[in-house]
C-alpha positions as a Markdown table, in Angstrom:
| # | Residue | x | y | z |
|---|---|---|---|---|
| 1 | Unk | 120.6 | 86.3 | 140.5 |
| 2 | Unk | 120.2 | 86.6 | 137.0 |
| 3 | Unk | 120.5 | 89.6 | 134.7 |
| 4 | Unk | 116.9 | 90.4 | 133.1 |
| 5 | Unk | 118.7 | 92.5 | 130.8 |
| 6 | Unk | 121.3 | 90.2 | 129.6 |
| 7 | Unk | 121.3 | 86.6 | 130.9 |
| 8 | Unk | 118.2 | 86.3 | 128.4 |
| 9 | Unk | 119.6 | 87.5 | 125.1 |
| 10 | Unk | 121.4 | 86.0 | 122.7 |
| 11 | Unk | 123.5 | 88.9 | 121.5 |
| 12 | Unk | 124.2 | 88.3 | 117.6 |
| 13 | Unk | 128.2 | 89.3 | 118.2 |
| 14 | Unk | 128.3 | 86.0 | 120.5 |
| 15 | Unk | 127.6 | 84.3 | 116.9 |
| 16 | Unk | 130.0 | 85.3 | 114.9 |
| 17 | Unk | 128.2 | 88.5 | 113.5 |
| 18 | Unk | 130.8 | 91.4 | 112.5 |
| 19 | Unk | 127.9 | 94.4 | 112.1 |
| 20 | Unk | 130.2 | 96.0 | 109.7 |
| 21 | Unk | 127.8 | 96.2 | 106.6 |
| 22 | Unk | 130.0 | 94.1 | 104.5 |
| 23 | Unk | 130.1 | 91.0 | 106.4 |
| 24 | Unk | 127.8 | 88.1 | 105.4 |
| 25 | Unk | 125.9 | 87.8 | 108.7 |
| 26 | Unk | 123.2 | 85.4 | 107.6 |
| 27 | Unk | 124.4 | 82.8 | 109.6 |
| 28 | Unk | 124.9 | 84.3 | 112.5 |
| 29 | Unk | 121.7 | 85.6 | 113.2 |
| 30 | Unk | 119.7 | 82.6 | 112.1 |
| 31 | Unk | 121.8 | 81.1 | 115.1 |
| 32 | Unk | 121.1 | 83.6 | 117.2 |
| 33 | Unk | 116.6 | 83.3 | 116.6 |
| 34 | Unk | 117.1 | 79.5 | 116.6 |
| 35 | Unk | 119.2 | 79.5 | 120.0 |
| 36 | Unk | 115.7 | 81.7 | 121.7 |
| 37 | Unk | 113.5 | 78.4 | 120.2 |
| 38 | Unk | 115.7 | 75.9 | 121.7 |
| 39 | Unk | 117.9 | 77.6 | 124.6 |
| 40 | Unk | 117.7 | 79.6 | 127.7 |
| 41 | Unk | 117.3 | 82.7 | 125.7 |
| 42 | Unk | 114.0 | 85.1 | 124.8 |
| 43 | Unk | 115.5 | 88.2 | 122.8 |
| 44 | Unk | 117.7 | 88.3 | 119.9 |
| 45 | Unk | 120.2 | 91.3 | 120.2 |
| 46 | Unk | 121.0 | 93.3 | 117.6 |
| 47 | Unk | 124.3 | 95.9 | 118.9 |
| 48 | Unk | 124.4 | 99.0 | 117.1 |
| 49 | Unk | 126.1 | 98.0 | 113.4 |
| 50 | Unk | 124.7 | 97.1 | 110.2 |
| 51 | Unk | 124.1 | 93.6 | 109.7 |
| 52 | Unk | 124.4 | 92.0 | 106.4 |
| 53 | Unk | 122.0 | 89.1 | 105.6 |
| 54 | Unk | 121.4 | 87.5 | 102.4 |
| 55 | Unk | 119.0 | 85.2 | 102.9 |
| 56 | Unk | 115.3 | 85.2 | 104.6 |
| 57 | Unk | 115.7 | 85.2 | 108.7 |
| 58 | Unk | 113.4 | 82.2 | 109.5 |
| 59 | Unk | 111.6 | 82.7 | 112.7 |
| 60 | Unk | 110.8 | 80.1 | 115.2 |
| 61 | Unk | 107.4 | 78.5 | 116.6 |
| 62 | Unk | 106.1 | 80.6 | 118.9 |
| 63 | Unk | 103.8 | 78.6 | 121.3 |
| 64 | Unk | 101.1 | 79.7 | 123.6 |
| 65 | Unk | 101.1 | 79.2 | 127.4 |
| 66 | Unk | 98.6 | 76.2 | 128.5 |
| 67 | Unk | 96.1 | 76.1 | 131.5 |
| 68 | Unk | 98.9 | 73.4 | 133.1 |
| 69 | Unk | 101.6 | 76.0 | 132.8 |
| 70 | Unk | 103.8 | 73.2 | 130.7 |
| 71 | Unk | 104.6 | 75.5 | 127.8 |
| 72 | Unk | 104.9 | 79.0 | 126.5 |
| 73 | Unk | 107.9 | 80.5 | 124.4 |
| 74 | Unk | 107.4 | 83.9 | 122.7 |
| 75 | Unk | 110.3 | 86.0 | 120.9 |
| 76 | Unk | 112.1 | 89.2 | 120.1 |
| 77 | Unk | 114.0 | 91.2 | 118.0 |
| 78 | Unk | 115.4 | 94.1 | 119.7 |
| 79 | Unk | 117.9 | 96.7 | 118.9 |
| 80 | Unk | 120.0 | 99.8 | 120.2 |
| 81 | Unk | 118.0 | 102.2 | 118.2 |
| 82 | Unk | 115.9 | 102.3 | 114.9 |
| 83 | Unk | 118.6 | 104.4 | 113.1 |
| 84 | Unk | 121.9 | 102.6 | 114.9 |
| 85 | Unk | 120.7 | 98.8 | 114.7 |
| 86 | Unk | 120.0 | 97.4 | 111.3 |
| 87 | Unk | 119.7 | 94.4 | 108.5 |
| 88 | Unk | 120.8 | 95.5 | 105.2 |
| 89 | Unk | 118.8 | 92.4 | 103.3 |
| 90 | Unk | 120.1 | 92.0 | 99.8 |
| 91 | Unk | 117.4 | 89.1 | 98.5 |
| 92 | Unk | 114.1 | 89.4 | 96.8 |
| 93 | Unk | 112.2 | 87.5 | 99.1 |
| 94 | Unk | 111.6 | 88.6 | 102.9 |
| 95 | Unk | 114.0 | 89.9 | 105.4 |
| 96 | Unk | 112.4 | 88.2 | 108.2 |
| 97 | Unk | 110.0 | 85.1 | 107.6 |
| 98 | Unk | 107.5 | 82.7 | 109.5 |
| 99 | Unk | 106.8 | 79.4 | 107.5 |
| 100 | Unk | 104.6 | 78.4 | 110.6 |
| 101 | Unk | 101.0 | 78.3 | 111.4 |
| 102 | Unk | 101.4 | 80.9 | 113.8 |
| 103 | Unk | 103.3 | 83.9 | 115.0 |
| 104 | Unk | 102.5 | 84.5 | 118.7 |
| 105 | Unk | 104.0 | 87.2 | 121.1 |
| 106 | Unk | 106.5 | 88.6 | 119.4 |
| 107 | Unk | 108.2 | 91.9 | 119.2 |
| 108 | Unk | 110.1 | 94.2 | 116.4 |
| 109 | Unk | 111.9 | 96.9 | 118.5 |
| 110 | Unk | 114.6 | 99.2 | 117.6 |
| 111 | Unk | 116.4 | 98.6 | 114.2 |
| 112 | Unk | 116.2 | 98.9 | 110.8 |
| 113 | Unk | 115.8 | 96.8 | 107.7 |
| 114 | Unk | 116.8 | 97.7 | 104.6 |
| 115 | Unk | 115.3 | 95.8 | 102.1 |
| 116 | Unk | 115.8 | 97.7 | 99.0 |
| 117 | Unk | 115.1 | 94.4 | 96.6 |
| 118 | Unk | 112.7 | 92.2 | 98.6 |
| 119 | Unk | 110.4 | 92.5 | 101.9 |
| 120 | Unk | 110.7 | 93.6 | 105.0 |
| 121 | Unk | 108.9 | 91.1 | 107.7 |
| 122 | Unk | 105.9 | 88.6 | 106.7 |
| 123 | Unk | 103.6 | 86.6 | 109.8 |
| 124 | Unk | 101.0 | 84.2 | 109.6 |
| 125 | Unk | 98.2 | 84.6 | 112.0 |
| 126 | Unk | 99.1 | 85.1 | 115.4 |
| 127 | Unk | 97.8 | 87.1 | 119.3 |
| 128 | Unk | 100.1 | 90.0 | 120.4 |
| 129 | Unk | 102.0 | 91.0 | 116.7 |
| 130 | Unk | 103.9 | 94.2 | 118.3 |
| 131 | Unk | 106.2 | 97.0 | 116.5 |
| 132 | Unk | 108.0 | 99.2 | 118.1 |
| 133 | Unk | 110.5 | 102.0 | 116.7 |
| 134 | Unk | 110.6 | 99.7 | 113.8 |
| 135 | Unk | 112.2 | 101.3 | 110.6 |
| 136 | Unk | 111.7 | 100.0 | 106.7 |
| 137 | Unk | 114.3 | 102.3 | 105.3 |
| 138 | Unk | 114.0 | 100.6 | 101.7 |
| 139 | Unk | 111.5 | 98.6 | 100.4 |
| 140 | Unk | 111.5 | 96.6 | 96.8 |
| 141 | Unk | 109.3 | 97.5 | 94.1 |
| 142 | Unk | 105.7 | 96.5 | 94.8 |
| 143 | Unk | 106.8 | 94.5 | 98.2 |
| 144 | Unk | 105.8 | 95.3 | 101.8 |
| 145 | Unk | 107.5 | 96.8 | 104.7 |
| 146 | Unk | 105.6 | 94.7 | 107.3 |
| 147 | Unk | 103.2 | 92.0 | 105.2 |
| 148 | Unk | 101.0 | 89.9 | 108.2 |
| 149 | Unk | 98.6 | 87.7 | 106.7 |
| 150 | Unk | 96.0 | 86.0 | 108.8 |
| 151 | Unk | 94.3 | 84.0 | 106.5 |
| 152 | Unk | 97.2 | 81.3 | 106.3 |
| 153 | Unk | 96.3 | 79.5 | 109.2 |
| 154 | Unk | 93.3 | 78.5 | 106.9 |
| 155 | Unk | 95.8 | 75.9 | 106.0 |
| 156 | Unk | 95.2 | 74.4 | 109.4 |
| 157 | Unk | 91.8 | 73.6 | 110.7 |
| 158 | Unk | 92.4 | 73.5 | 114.4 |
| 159 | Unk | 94.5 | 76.6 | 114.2 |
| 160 | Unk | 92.2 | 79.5 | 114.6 |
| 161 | Unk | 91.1 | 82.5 | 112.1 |
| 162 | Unk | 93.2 | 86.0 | 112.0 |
| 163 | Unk | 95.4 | 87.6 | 114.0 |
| 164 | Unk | 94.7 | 90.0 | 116.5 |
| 165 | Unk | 96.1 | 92.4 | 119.0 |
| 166 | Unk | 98.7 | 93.8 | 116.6 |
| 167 | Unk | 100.1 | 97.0 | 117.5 |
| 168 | Unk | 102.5 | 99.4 | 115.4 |
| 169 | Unk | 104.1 | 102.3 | 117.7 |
| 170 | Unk | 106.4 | 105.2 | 116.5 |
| 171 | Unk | 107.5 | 103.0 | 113.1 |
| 172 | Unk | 108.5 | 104.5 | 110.0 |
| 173 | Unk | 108.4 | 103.9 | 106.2 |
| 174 | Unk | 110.1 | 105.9 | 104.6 |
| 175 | Unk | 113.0 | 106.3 | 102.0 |
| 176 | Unk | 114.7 | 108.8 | 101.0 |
| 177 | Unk | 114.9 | 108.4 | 97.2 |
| 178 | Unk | 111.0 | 107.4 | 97.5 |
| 179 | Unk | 109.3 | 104.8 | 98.7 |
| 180 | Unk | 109.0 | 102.4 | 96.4 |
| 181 | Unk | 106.3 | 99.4 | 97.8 |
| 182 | Unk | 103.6 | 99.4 | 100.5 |
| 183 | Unk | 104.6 | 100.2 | 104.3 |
| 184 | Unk | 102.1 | 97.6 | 105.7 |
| 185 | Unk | 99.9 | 95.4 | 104.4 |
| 186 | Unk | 97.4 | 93.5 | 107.0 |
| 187 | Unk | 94.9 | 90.7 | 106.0 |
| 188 | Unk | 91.9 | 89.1 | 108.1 |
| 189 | Unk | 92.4 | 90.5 | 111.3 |
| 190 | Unk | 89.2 | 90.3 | 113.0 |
| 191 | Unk | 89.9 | 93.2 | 116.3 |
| 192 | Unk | 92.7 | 95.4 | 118.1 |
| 193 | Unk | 94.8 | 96.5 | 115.2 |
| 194 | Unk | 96.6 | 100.0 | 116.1 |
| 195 | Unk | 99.0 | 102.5 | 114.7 |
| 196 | Unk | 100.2 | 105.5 | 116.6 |
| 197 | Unk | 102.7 | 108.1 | 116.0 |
| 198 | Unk | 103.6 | 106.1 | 112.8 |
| 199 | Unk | 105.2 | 107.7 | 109.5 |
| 200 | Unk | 104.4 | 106.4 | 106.3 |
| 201 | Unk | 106.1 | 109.0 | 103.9 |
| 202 | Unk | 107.7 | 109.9 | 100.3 |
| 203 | Unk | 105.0 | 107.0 | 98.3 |
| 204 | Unk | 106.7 | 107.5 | 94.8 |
| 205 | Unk | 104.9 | 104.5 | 93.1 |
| 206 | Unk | 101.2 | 104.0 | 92.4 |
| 207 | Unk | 100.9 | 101.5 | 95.2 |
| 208 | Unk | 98.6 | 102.5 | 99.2 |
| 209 | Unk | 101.2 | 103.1 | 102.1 |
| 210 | Unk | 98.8 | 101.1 | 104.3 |
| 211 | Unk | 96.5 | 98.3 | 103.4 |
| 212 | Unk | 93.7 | 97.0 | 105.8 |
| 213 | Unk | 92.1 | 93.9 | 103.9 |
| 214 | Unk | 89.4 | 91.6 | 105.5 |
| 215 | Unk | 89.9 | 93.7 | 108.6 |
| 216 | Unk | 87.6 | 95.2 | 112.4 |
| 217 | Unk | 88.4 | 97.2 | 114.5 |
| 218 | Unk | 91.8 | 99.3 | 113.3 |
| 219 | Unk | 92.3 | 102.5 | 114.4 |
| 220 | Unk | 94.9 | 105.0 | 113.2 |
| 221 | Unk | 96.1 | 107.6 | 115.0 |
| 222 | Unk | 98.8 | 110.9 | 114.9 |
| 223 | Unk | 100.0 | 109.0 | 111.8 |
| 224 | Unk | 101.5 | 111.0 | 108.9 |
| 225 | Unk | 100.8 | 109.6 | 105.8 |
| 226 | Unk | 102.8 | 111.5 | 102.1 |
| 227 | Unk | 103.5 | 110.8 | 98.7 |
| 228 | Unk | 106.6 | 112.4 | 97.0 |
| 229 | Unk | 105.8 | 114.4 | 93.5 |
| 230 | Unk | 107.5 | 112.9 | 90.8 |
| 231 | Unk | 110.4 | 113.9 | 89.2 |
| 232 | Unk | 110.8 | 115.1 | 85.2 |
| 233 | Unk | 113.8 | 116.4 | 83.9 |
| 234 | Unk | 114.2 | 120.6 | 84.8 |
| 235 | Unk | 113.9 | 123.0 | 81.4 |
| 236 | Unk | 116.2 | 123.3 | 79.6 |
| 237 | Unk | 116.0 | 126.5 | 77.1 |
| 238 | Unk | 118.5 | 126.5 | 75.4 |
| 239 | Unk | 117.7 | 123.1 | 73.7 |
| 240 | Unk | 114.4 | 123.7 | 73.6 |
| 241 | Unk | 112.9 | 122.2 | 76.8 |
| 242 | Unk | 111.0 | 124.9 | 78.4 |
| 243 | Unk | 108.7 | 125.2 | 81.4 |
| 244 | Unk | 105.2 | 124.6 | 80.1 |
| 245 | Unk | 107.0 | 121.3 | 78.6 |
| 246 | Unk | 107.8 | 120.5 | 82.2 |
| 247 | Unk | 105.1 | 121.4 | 83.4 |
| 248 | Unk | 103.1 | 119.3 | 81.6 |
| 249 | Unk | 105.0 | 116.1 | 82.0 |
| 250 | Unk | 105.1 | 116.9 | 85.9 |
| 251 | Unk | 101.4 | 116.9 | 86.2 |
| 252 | Unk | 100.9 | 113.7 | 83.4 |
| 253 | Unk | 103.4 | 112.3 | 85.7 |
| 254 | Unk | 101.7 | 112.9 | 88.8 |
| 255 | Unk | 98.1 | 112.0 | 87.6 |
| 256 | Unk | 99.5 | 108.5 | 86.8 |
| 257 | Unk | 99.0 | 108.6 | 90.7 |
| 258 | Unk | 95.6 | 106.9 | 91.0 |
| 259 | Unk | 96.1 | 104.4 | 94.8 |
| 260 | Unk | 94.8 | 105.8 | 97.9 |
| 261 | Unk | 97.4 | 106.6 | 100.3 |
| 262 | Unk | 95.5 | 103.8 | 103.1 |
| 263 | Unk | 93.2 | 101.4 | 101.4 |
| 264 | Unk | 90.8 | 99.6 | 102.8 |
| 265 | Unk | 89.5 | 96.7 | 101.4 |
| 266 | Unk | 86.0 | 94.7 | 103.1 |
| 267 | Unk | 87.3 | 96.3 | 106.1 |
| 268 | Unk | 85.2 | 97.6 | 109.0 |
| 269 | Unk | 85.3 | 100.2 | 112.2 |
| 270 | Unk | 88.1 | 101.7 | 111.7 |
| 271 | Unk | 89.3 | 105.2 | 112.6 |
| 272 | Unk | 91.9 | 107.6 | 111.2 |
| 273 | Unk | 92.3 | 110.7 | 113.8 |
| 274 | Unk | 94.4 | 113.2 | 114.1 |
| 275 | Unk | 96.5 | 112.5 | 111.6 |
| 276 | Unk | 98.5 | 114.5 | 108.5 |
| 277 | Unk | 98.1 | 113.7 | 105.0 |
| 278 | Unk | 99.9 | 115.5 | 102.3 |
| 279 | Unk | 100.5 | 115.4 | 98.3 |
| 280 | Unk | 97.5 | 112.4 | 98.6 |
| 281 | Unk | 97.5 | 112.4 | 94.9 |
| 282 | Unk | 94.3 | 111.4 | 94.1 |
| 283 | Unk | 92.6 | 110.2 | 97.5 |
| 284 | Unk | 94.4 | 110.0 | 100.9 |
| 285 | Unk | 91.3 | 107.1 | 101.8 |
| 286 | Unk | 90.0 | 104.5 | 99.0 |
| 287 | Unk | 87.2 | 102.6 | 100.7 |
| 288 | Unk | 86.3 | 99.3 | 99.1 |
| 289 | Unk | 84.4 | 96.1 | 98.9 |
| 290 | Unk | 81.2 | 97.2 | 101.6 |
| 291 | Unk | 84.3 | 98.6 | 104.1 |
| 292 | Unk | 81.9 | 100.6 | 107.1 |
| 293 | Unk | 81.6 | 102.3 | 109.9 |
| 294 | Unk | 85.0 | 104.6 | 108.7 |
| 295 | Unk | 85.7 | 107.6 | 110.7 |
| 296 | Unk | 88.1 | 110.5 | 109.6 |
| 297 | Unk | 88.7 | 113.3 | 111.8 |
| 298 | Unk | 90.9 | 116.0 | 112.7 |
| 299 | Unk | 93.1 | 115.3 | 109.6 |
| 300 | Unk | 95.2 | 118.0 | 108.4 |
């Protein structure tokens, strides 16, 4: 009998992945995703280590199941943990890529990325987009953690509008020397978009945490969402910088602050409950472009 747990994964050690942070493991892992589009296998395995990658992870065609029960091939990523498992991404481009029409059924669980110069993950349209325990621990300037972008199967006319049924579940954005893109950025979705017990935390750059463009039906919940105050050199007396000089760049500094922590943009019934906002510097919601039916409540 087969082994649910293992017989299905192809475990990036079994590659020729080291995990040792130093290690080119580019290779490896793009074996690894390629062998779930042709093989026996439906999980890519990531054993606790830091993975190395240099260039973008290409993902394969994901492919719906038909009414004659023919096809149907979904994929995913899946780690030990989202502080034990990760990709330490040293491009400017994405982490993790689809250059298909679609992105169908796929799952983000347990690990990191670190993309301190680039992207995290990027989809085209696709049912069933799903994040779980799924860490950006360093994001490039002005990039996004997670960018899904529905519109691009506009490219195809027989391949459908948007994505929907995407789902973000205890993920974090976060650095620790400040955040320096956007956490997630999600475009023409037209229902079932959710994030729950998510972290979007220490913004230190003028950009939203969370975009929601050309989007119905998102609702946010037991999310924390922060900026970071910015930094200016301490006083200094006794060569003449003193308090009220610090002060003062501190708060010029800070007012330079002007994007919404979530923005949304032509976007429509969403909700943001129970959630924590702190340091919003200057608006914790920017509501844009005839965006409706918003409801804020129980926000601390």
């Amino acid at each position: 009998m087969a082994n649910l747990f293992t017989d299905y994964r192809a475990n990036v050690m079994d590659f020729g992945a080291v995990g040792n942070g130093t290690a080119d493991d580019t290779n490896a892992i793009q074996k690894a995703i390629d062998a779930c589009a042709t093989g026996p296998y439906t999980t890519v395995y990531l054993p606790r280590g830091r993975y190395k990658i240099t260039k973008t992870l290409v993902l394969p065609l994901q492919v719906r199941p038909n009414t004659s029960g023919t096809q149907g091939t979904g994929i995913k990523m899946i780690g030990d943990g989202m502080y034990d498992s990760g990709l330490i991404y040293t491009g400017t481009n994405y982490a993790i890529y689809s250059d298909k029409d679609i992105a169908e059924s796929i799952l983000f669980q347990d690990f990191y990325i670190n993309h301190a110069k680039g992207g995290g993950i990027y989809l085209p349209q696709g049912a069933h987009q799903m994040f779980e325990r799924f860490f950006s621990s360093a994001c490039g300037i002005g990039k996004y953690g997670v960018y899904i972008q529905g519109m691009r199967s506009q490219e195809n006319s027989t391949a459908g509008y948007g994505s929907y049924m995407v789902s973000f579940r205890n993920c974090r954005f976060w650095q620790e020397t400040g955040y320096l893109g956007t956490g997630v950025r999600i475009e023409d979705i037209p229902l079932c978009i959710t994030f729950d017990n998510c972290f979007f935390s220490r913004s230190v750059r003028n950009f939203s945490h969370l975009e929601l463009v050309n989007c119905y039906g998102a609702h946010i919940t037991a999310c924390a969402f922060e900026r970071t105050e910015q930094q200016v050199p301490p006083a200094d007396p006794a060569n003449g910088r003193t308090e009220e000089m610090v002060k003062k760049e501190a708060i010029a500094s800070n007012n330079v602050m002007k994007a919404p922590l979530i923005k949304l943009d032509n976007s429509h019934s969403v909700s943001i409950l129970e959630s924590h906002a702190e340091a919003t510097y200057e608006t914790f919601v920017g509501i844009y472009n005839h965006s409706s039916d918003v409801l804020i409540d129980a926000v601390a």
